Amino acid sequence: MANTSVQLLGLVPALPAAGAAITLLAGRRSDRWGHLLSTALVGASFVLTVGLWWAMLGRDAADRPITSILYSWIPVDSLQVDAALHLDQLSVCFALLITGVGFLIHVYSIGYMAHDPDRRRFFSYLNLFVAAMLVLVLADNYVLMYAGWEGVGLASYLLIGFWQYKKSAATAAKKAFVVNRVGDMGFVIALMIIFTNIGSFRVSDVLAASSTAAESTLTALGLMLLLAACAKSAQVPLQSWLGDAMEGPTPVSALIHAATMVTAGVYLIVRSGPVFDHAPTAQTVVVIVGAVTLLFGAIIGCAKDDIKKALAASTMSQIGYMVLAAGLGPAGYVFAIAHLLAHGFFKAGLFLGSGSVMHAMNDETDMRRYGGLRKALPITFATFGLGYLAIIGIPPLAGFFTKDHIIEAAFGAGGIRGPVLGIVTVIGAGLTAFYMTRVMLLTFFGEPRWEPNSHPHEAPPTMTVPMIILAVGSVASGALFIVGGRLAHWLSPLTGEAHHELPVPAWLISLGVLLVVVVGMAVAWRRYRHEVPRTAPEGSPLTRAARADLYGDRFNELALMVPGQQLTAALRVVEDRGFAGAEAGVAHGVGGGSALLRRTQNGYVRSYALSILSGAVVVAAITLAVAL
């Protein structure tokens, strides 16, 4: 059975990759069937992944990981890298999420993109993204992981800018591409550190060597991996691209910015866990980044009127929870992955629900022009509502189990970190309840505020069925992962286990968090239950800052773009006055020497005779001087 699994493993990313290749090469000839082929191949990849997972269940924990070496990729002297895939307890969780949620989003896209003339190209890009993401999480070594990492970046660029005729979409795609290249440099430097100090790129070799490597080396490696993670997972300070990325079609937001791509950074940190465990400085920085980002995103979400941008800010905040948990080491790894998997269900469902609302409202995204849609869109209202209850942590839905355990782990961090991190996570929970309740009220409650020519209607089954399935996951996934320690037992061979000491009983923390959540809901209800103005008031300085994404773009301009421009200007001065001046001086010198030389070539015989006589005299004088 294990040998069969090894042989089949390569098909998991190969099937969607084949879908992308076929539909792209076939061109317009695949307009009628390209979307169906792409969806079927992702579905087949999901079925195959389920089969591989089922086979893993039948083996002992030590025998569950399998490796499939496809071919020798880079056989250059001491640089030996195989194109090899590795399936273990951690990577199979991500593979199931990517293919399962990815398949549902493909099905949803059939209805959502039904009237787009380039639907075939859209599905080929979706297939390319799924294939690259599978390579990333299944890679046996960091070089192949980096290849998948770059493939994901390329696919996200193509999908965000899919409607490239819109200037805002083209700009958003370029912004995402550039910001992610900054993070990718961190990954490249990490590869250099690995090769220089360890000599092998295999993940297992790197993790084994982390127990004996110098702490300074591991700290540098951990910080570079964190830089890469910050870009992909939209964490401070490389978070500014995520809100703009909502310019892409809504299925893109659900697939890339809710369920898969933004979780790649969390995967990288958890997969490299032993590196961070032996580098406490880097691990502390991970915790700080997660804590800052979860508040950062929550504050931004409170002030957004665009439904997709509010959900994007929410994604930033929820990934912050996961990064914080991953920074707590073995005490938080499992909870980070549990929240990641549950988040894939309810956030993908929320994004697809927002797409259903936009579909009904002629692509309007401003929630101030919604209102009262619960009657016109009953299925969307029910599925979106379950996702809303799940993300704010109402029991017994998914977020209650996963996010509350992260909060407990934060309180149990020990020392001064425990109370600080615990309070930060609780504040984040309250803000989440506020902005998500605001989204619900502005969209589905109150009096209709839409334009007279709007006629809201429910989406077709191809869109509502995936939303219903994701809503079921929003309800059941948290208990499935956490209750009974199922996920902890499954991942423990890779992540280890560590139990934290809580300052108070766990039930008391859960009760306190629930009270904060209720307060956040109540404040939003009091503020937005009445008529909503169609234009946003100026608001407080914090509100204005939140609407401007807490000036993330301005910070990047001052910290990165302006210094780069100044450096470029200085180099131009050096080039103009230094290199260019030296170049001109050499040219003038050669020209002057040539002018002098030309004077000796005047064409008069007497001048040449005089030159010969002068030369003979000089030679004779030198000969006599040497002889004497």
PDB file of N, CA and C in Angstrom, residues 97-135:
ATOM      1  N   LEU A  97      -6.926  20.548   2.329  1.00  0.00           N
ATOM      2  CA  LEU A  97      -7.528  21.879   2.321  1.00  0.00           C
ATOM      3  C   LEU A  97      -7.448  22.508   0.934  1.00  0.00           C
ATOM      4  N   ILE A  98      -6.282  22.435   0.316  1.00  0.00           N
ATOM      5  CA  ILE A  98      -6.069  23.080  -0.986  1.00  0.00           C
ATOM      6  C   ILE A  98      -6.956  22.452  -2.051  1.00  0.00           C
ATOM      7  N   THR A  99      -6.969  21.134  -2.115  1.00  0.00           N
ATOM      8  CA  THR A  99      -7.746  20.472  -3.166  1.00  0.00           C
ATOM      9  C   THR A  99      -9.240  20.490  -2.857  1.00  0.00           C
ATOM     10  N   GLY A 100      -9.617  20.310  -1.581  1.00  0.00           N
ATOM     11  CA  GLY A 100     -11.030  20.280  -1.223  1.00  0.00           C
ATOM     12  C   GLY A 100     -11.698  21.627  -1.390  1.00  0.00           C
ATOM     13  N   VAL A 101     -11.160  22.644  -0.720  1.00  0.00           N
ATOM     14  CA  VAL A 101     -11.724  23.991  -0.855  1.00  0.00           C
ATOM     15  C   VAL A 101     -11.502  24.506  -2.275  1.00  0.00           C
ATOM     16  N   GLY A 102     -10.363  24.166  -2.853  1.00  0.00           N
ATOM     17  CA  GLY A 102     -10.105  24.584  -4.229  1.00  0.00           C
ATOM     18  C   GLY A 102     -11.137  24.030  -5.199  1.00  0.00           C
ATOM     19  N   PHE A 103     -11.543  22.782  -5.013  1.00  0.00           N
ATOM     20  CA  PHE A 103     -12.571  22.191  -5.879  1.00  0.00           C
ATOM     21  C   PHE A 103     -13.899  22.927  -5.726  1.00  0.00           C
ATOM     22  N   LEU A 104     -14.289  23.233  -4.477  1.00  0.00           N
ATOM     23  CA  LEU A 104     -15.542  23.956  -4.260  1.00  0.00           C
ATOM     24  C   LEU A 104     -15.508  25.337  -4.914  1.00  0.00           C
ATOM     25  N   ILE A 105     -14.366  25.995  -4.849  1.00  0.00           N
ATOM     26  CA  ILE A 105     -14.254  27.324  -5.456  1.00  0.00           C
ATOM     27  C   ILE A 105     -14.274  27.222  -6.975  1.00  0.00           C
ATOM     28  N   HIS A 106     -13.726  26.152  -7.525  1.00  0.00           N
ATOM     29  CA  HIS A 106     -13.831  25.936  -8.976  1.00  0.00           C
ATOM     30  C   HIS A 106     -15.297  25.777  -9.376  1.00  0.00           C
ATOM     31  N   VAL A 107     -16.040  24.983  -8.597  1.00  0.00           N
ATOM     32  CA  VAL A 107     -17.462  24.791  -8.906  1.00  0.00           C
ATOM     33  C   VAL A 107     -18.208  26.122  -8.821  1.00  0.00           C
ATOM     34  N   TYR A 108     -17.928  26.887  -7.765  1.00  0.00           N
ATOM     35  CA  TYR A 108     -18.555  28.201  -7.594  1.00  0.00           C
ATOM     36  C   TYR A 108     -18.232  29.108  -8.782  1.00  0.00           C
ATOM     37  N   SER A 109     -17.003  29.029  -9.275  1.00  0.00           N
ATOM     38  CA  SER A 109     -16.565  29.909 -10.355  1.00  0.00           C
ATOM     39  C   SER A 109     -17.281  29.622 -11.664  1.00  0.00           C
ATOM     40  N   ILE A 110     -17.774  28.382 -11.822  1.00  0.00           N
ATOM     41  CA  ILE A 110     -18.510  28.058 -13.046  1.00  0.00           C
ATOM     42  C   ILE A 110     -19.706  28.985 -13.200  1.00  0.00           C
ATOM     43  N   GLY A 111     -20.410  29.233 -12.076  1.00  0.00           N
ATOM     44  CA  GLY A 111     -21.538  30.149 -12.125  1.00  0.00           C
ATOM     45  C   GLY A 111     -21.121  31.601 -12.086  1.00  0.00           C
ATOM     46  N   TYR A 112     -20.116  31.903 -11.250  1.00  0.00           N
ATOM     47  CA  TYR A 112     -19.716  33.297 -11.058  1.00  0.00           C
ATOM     48  C   TYR A 112     -19.121  33.890 -12.328  1.00  0.00           C
ATOM     49  N   MET A 113     -18.351  33.092 -13.077  1.00  0.00           N
ATOM     50  CA  MET A 113     -17.666  33.589 -14.277  1.00  0.00           C
ATOM     51  C   MET A 113     -18.384  33.163 -15.555  1.00  0.00           C
ATOM     52  N   ALA A 114     -19.650  32.793 -15.446  1.00  0.00           N
ATOM     53  CA  ALA A 114     -20.365  32.220 -16.594  1.00  0.00           C
ATOM     54  C   ALA A 114     -20.367  33.138 -17.798  1.00  0.00           C
ATOM     55  N   HIS A 115     -20.424  34.435 -17.592  1.00  0.00           N
ATOM     56  CA  HIS A 115     -20.559  35.368 -18.713  1.00  0.00           C
ATOM     57  C   HIS A 115     -19.252  36.084 -19.060  1.00  0.00           C
ATOM     58  N   ASP A 116     -18.157  35.650 -18.455  1.00  0.00           N
ATOM     59  CA  ASP A 116     -16.876  36.284 -18.755  1.00  0.00           C
ATOM     60  C   ASP A 116     -16.290  35.659 -20.020  1.00  0.00           C
ATOM     61  N   PRO A 117     -15.921  36.451 -21.002  1.00  0.00           N
ATOM     62  CA  PRO A 117     -15.398  35.884 -22.258  1.00  0.00           C
ATOM     63  C   PRO A 117     -14.070  35.149 -22.095  1.00  0.00           C
ATOM     64  N   ASP A 118     -13.345  35.426 -21.021  1.00  0.00           N
ATOM     65  CA  ASP A 118     -12.055  34.765 -20.786  1.00  0.00           C
ATOM     66  C   ASP A 118     -12.138  33.742 -19.654  1.00  0.00           C
ATOM     67  N   ARG A 119     -13.296  33.130 -19.505  1.00  0.00           N
ATOM     68  CA  ARG A 119     -13.476  32.172 -18.410  1.00  0.00           C
ATOM     69  C   ARG A 119     -12.473  31.029 -18.481  1.00  0.00           C
ATOM     70  N   ARG A 120     -12.196  30.556 -19.696  1.00  0.00           N
ATOM     71  CA  ARG A 120     -11.239  29.454 -19.847  1.00  0.00           C
ATOM     72  C   ARG A 120      -9.865  29.817 -19.296  1.00  0.00           C
ATOM     73  N   ARG A 121      -9.418  31.036 -19.585  1.00  0.00           N
ATOM     74  CA  ARG A 121      -8.118  31.484 -19.077  1.00  0.00           C
ATOM     75  C   ARG A 121      -8.142  31.611 -17.556  1.00  0.00           C
ATOM     76  N   PHE A 122      -9.257  32.061 -17.013  1.00  0.00           N
ATOM     77  CA  PHE A 122      -9.387  32.185 -15.559  1.00  0.00           C
ATOM     78  C   PHE A 122      -9.221  30.819 -14.892  1.00  0.00           C
ATOM     79  N   PHE A 123      -9.863  29.801 -15.440  1.00  0.00           N
ATOM     80  CA  PHE A 123      -9.768  28.471 -14.843  1.00  0.00           C
ATOM     81  C   PHE A 123      -8.371  27.880 -14.997  1.00  0.00           C
ATOM     82  N   SER A 124      -7.710  28.192 -16.084  1.00  0.00           N
ATOM     83  CA  SER A 124      -6.337  27.693 -16.232  1.00  0.00           C
ATOM     84  C   SER A 124      -5.426  28.312 -15.181  1.00  0.00           C
ATOM     85  N   TYR A 125      -5.634  29.593 -14.875  1.00  0.00           N
ATOM     86  CA  TYR A 125      -4.853  30.236 -13.822  1.00  0.00           C
ATOM     87  C   TYR A 125      -5.176  29.635 -12.450  1.00  0.00           C
ATOM     88  N   LEU A 126      -6.461  29.327 -12.207  1.00  0.00           N
ATOM     89  CA  LEU A 126      -6.824  28.666 -10.951  1.00  0.00           C
ATOM     90  C   LEU A 126      -6.113  27.327 -10.822  1.00  0.00           C
ATOM     91  N   ASN A 127      -6.107  26.560 -11.917  1.00  0.00           N
ATOM     92  CA  ASN A 127      -5.399  25.272 -11.899  1.00  0.00           C
ATOM     93  C   ASN A 127      -3.916  25.455 -11.631  1.00  0.00           C
ATOM     94  N   LEU A 128      -3.317  26.447 -12.262  1.00  0.00           N
ATOM     95  CA  LEU A 128      -1.898  26.720 -12.047  1.00  0.00           C
ATOM     96  C   LEU A 128      -1.626  27.049 -10.587  1.00  0.00           C
ATOM     97  N   PHE A 129      -2.500  27.838  -9.991  1.00  0.00           N
ATOM     98  CA  PHE A 129      -2.307  28.187  -8.592  1.00  0.00           C
ATOM     99  C   PHE A 129      -2.395  26.954  -7.703  1.00  0.00           C
ATOM    100  N   VAL A 130      -3.409  26.119  -7.900  1.00  0.00           N
ATOM    101  CA  VAL A 130      -3.570  24.923  -7.070  1.00  0.00           C
ATOM    102  C   VAL A 130      -2.350  24.017  -7.209  1.00  0.00           C
ATOM    103  N   ALA A 131      -1.854  23.830  -8.441  1.00  0.00           N
ATOM    104  CA  ALA A 131      -0.682  22.978  -8.658  1.00  0.00           C
ATOM    105  C   ALA A 131       0.540  23.538  -7.939  1.00  0.00           C
ATOM    106  N   ALA A 132       0.777  24.852  -8.043  1.00  0.00           N
ATOM    107  CA  ALA A 132       1.935  25.463  -7.387  1.00  0.00           C
ATOM    108  C   ALA A 132       1.816  25.361  -5.866  1.00  0.00           C
ATOM    109  N   MET A 133       0.617  25.558  -5.345  1.00  0.00           N
ATOM    110  CA  MET A 133       0.428  25.481  -3.902  1.00  0.00           C
ATOM    111  C   MET A 133       0.662  24.058  -3.400  1.00  0.00           C
ATOM    112  N   LEU A 134       0.260  23.072  -4.173  1.00  0.00           N
ATOM    113  CA  LEU A 134       0.500  21.676  -3.792  1.00  0.00           C
ATOM    114  C   LEU A 134       1.996  21.354  -3.820  1.00  0.00           C
ATOM    115  N   VAL A 135       2.716  21.867  -4.803  1.00  0.00           N
ATOM    116  CA  VAL A 135       4.171  21.673  -4.832  1.00  0.00           C
ATOM    117  C   VAL A 135       4.809  22.294  -3.598  1.00  0.00           C
TER     118      VAL A 135
END
